[in-house]
Coordinates of N, CA, C and O in Angstrom, one line a residue:
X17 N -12.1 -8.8 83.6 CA -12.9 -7.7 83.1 C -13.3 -8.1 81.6 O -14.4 -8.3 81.2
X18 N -12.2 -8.2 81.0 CA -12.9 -9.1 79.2 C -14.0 -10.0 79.5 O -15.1 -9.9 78.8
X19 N -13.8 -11.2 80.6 CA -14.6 -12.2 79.8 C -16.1 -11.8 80.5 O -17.1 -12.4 80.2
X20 N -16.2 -10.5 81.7 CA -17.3 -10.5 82.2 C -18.5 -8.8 81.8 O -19.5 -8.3 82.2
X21 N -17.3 -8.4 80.7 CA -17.5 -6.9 80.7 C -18.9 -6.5 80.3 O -19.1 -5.3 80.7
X22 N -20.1 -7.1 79.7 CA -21.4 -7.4 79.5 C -22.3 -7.3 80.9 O -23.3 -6.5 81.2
X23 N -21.6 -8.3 81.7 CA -22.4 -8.9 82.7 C -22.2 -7.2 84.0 O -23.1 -6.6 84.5
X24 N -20.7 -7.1 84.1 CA -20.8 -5.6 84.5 C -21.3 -4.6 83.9 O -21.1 -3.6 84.6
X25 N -21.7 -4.4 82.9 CA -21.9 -3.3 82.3 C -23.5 -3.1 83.1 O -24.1 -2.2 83.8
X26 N -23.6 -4.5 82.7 CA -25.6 -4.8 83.3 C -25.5 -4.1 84.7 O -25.7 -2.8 84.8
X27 N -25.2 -5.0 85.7 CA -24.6 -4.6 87.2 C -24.4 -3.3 87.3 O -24.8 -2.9 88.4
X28 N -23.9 -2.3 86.6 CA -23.4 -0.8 87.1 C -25.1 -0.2 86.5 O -25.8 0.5 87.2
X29 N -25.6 -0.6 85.1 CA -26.6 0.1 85.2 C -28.2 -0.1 85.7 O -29.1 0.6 85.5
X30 N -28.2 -1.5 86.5 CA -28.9 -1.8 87.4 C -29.0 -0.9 88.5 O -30.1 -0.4 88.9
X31 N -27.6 -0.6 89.0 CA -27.4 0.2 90.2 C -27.6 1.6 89.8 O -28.5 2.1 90.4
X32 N -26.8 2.6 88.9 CA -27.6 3.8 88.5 C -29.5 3.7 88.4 O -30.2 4.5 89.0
X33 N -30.0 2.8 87.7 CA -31.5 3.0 87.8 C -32.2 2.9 88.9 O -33.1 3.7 89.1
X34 N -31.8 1.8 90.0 CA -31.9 1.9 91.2 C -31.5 3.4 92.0 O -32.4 4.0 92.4
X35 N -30.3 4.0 92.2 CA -30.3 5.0 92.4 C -31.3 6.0 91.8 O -31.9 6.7 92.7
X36 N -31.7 6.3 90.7 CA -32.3 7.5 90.0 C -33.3 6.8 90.6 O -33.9 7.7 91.2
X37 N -34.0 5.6 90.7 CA -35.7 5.7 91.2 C -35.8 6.2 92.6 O -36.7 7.0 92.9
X38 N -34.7 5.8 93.6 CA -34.4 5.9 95.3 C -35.0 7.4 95.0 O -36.2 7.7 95.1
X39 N -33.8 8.6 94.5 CA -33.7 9.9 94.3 C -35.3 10.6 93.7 O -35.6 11.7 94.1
X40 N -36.1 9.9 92.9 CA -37.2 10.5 92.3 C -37.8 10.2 93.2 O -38.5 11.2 93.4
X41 N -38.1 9.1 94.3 CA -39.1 8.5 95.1 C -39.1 9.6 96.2 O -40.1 9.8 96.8
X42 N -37.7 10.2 96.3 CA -37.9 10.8 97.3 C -37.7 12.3 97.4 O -37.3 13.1 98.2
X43 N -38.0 12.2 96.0 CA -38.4 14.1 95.5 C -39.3 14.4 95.3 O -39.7 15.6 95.2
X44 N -40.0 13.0 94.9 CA -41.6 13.0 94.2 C -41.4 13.7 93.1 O -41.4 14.9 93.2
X45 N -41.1 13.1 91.9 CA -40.5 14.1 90.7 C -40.5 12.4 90.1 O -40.6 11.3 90.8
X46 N -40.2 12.7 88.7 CA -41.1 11.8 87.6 C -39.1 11.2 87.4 O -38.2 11.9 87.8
X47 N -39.0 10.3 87.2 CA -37.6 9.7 87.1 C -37.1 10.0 85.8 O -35.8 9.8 85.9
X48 N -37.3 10.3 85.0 CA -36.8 11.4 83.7 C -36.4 12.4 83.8 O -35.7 12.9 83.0
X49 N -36.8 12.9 84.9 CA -36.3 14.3 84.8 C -35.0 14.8 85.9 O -34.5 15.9 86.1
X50 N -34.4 13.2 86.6 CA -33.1 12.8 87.1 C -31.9 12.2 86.1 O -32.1 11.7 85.0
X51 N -30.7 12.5 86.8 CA -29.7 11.8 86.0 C -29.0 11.9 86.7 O -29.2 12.7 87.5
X52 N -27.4 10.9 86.7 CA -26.6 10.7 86.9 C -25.3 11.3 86.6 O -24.9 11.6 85.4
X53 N -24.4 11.5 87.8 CA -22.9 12.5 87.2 C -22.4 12.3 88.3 O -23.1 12.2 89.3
X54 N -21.1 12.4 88.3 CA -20.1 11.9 89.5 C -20.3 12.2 90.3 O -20.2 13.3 90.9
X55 N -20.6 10.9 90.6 CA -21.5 10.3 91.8 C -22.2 11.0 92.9 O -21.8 11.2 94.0
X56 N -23.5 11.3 92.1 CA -24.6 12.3 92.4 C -25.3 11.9 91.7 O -24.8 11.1 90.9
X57 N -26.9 12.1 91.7 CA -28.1 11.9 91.6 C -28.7 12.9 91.4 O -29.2 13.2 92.5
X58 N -29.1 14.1 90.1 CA -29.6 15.4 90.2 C -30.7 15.4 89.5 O -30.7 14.8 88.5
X59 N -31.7 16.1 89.9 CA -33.1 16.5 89.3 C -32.8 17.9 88.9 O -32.3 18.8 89.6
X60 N -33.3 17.8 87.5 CA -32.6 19.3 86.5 C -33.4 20.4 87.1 O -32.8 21.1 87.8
X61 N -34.6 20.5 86.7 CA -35.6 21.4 87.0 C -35.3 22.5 88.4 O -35.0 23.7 88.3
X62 N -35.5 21.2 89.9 CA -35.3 21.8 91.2 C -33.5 22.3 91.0 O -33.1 23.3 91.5
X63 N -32.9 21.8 90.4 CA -31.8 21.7 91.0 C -31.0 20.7 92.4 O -29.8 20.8 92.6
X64 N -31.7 19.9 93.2 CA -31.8 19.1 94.0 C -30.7 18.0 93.7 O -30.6 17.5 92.6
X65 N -30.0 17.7 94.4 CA -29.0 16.4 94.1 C -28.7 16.0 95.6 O -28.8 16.8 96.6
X66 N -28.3 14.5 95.7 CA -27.9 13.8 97.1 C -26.9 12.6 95.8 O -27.0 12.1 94.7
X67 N -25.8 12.6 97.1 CA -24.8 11.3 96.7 C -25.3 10.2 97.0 O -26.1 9.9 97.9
X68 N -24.4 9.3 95.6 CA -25.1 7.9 95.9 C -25.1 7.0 97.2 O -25.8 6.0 97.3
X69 N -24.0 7.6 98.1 CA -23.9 7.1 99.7 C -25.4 7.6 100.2 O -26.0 6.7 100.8
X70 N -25.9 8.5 100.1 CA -27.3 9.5 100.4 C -28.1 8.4 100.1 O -28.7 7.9 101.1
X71 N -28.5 7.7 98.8 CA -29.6 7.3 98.4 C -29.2 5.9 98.6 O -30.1 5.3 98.0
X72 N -28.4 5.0 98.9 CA -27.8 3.6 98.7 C -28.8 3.2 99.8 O -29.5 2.4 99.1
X73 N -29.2 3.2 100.6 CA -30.2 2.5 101.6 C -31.4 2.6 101.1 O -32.3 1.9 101.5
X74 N -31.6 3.5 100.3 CA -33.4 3.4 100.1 C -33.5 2.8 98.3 O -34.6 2.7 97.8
X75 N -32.4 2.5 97.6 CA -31.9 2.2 96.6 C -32.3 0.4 96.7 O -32.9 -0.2 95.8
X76 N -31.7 0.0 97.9 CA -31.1 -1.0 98.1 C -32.8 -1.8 98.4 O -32.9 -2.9 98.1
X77 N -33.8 -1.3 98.8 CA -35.0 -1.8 99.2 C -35.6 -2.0 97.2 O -36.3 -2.9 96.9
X78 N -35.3 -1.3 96.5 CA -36.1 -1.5 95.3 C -35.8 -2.5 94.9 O -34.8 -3.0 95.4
X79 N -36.4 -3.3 93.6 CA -36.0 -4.6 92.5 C -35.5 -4.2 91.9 O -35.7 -3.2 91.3
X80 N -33.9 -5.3 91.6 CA -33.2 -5.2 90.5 C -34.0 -4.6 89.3 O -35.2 -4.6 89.3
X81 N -33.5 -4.1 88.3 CA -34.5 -3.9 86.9 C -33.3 -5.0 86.2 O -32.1 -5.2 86.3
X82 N -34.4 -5.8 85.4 CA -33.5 -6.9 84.9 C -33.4 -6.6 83.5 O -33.4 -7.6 82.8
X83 N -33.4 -5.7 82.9 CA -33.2 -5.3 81.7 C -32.9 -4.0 81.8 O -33.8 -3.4 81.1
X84 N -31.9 -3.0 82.5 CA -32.2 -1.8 82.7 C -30.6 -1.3 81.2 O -29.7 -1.9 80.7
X85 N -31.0 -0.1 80.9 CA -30.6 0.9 80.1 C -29.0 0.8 80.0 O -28.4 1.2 80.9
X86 N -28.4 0.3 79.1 CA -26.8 0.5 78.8 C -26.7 2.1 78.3 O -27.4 2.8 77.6
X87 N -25.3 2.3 79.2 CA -24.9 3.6 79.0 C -24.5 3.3 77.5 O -24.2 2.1 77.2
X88 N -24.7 4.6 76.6 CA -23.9 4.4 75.2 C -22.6 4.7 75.5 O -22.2 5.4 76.3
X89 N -21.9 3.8 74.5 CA -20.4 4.1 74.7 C -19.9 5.3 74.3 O -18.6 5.4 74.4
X90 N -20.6 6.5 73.8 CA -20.2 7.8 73.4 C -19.9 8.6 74.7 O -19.1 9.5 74.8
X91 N -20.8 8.0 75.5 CA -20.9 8.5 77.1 C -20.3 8.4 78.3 O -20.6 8.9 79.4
X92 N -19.3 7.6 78.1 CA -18.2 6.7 78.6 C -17.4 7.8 79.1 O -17.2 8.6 78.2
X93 N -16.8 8.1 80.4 CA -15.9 8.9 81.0 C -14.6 8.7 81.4 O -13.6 9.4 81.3
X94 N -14.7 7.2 82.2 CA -13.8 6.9 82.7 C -13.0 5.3 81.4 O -11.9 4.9 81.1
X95 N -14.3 4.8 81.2 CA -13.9 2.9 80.6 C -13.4 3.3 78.9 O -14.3 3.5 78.1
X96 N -12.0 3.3 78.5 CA -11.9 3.6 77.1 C -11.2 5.2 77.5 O -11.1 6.0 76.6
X97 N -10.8 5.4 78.6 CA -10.0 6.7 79.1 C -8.7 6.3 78.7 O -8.3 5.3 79.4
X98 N -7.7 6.8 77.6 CA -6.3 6.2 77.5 C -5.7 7.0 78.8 O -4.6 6.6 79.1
X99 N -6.2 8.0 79.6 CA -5.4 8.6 80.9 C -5.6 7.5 82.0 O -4.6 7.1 82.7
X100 N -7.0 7.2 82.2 CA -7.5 5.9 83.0 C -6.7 4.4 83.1 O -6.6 3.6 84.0
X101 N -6.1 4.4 81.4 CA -5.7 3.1 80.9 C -4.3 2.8 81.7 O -3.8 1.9 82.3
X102 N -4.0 4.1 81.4 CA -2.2 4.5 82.0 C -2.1 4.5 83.3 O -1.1 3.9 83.8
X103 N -3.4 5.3 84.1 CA -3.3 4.6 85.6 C -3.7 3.5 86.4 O -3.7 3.4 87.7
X104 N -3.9 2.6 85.5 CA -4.2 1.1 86.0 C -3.0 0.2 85.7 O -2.9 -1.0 86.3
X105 N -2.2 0.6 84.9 CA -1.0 -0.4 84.6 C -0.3 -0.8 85.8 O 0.7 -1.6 85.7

């Protein structure tokens, strides 16, 4: 995890952006006005959400984004959890 933690960070938000376009593509709704939360896909406005099992097949047809959006680490839920830390020992 140290020497690769960059390269996953990329990888997880590749796959959230891929998710949120799957989910907009097939709400027909502008991809901004989707986001992400455990492990769901929700458009604010409709109220509308599907899990990422839901959208992983139509996710899986789009292009990588090769520069897609790092979460801020302010935003961090689980990575930097000292309760998380304690259950991986």
């Amino acid at each position: 995890m140290r020497t690769n933690y960059n390269d996953l960070r990329k990888v997880g938000a590749s796959a959230r952006a891929m998710l949120l376009k799957a989910a907009s593509n097939q709400w027909k709704v502008p991809v901004e006005e989707c986001y992400a939360d455990s492990g769901k896909i929700y458009h604010k406005p409709s109220g509308k959400n599907s899990t990422y099992g839901e959208l992983a097949e139509a996710a899986a047809k789009l292009e990588v984004p090769q520069n897609p959006q790092l979460k801020d680490p302010k935003d961090f839920k689980i990575l930097g959890n000292q309760r998380y830390v304690l259950m991986c020992r």
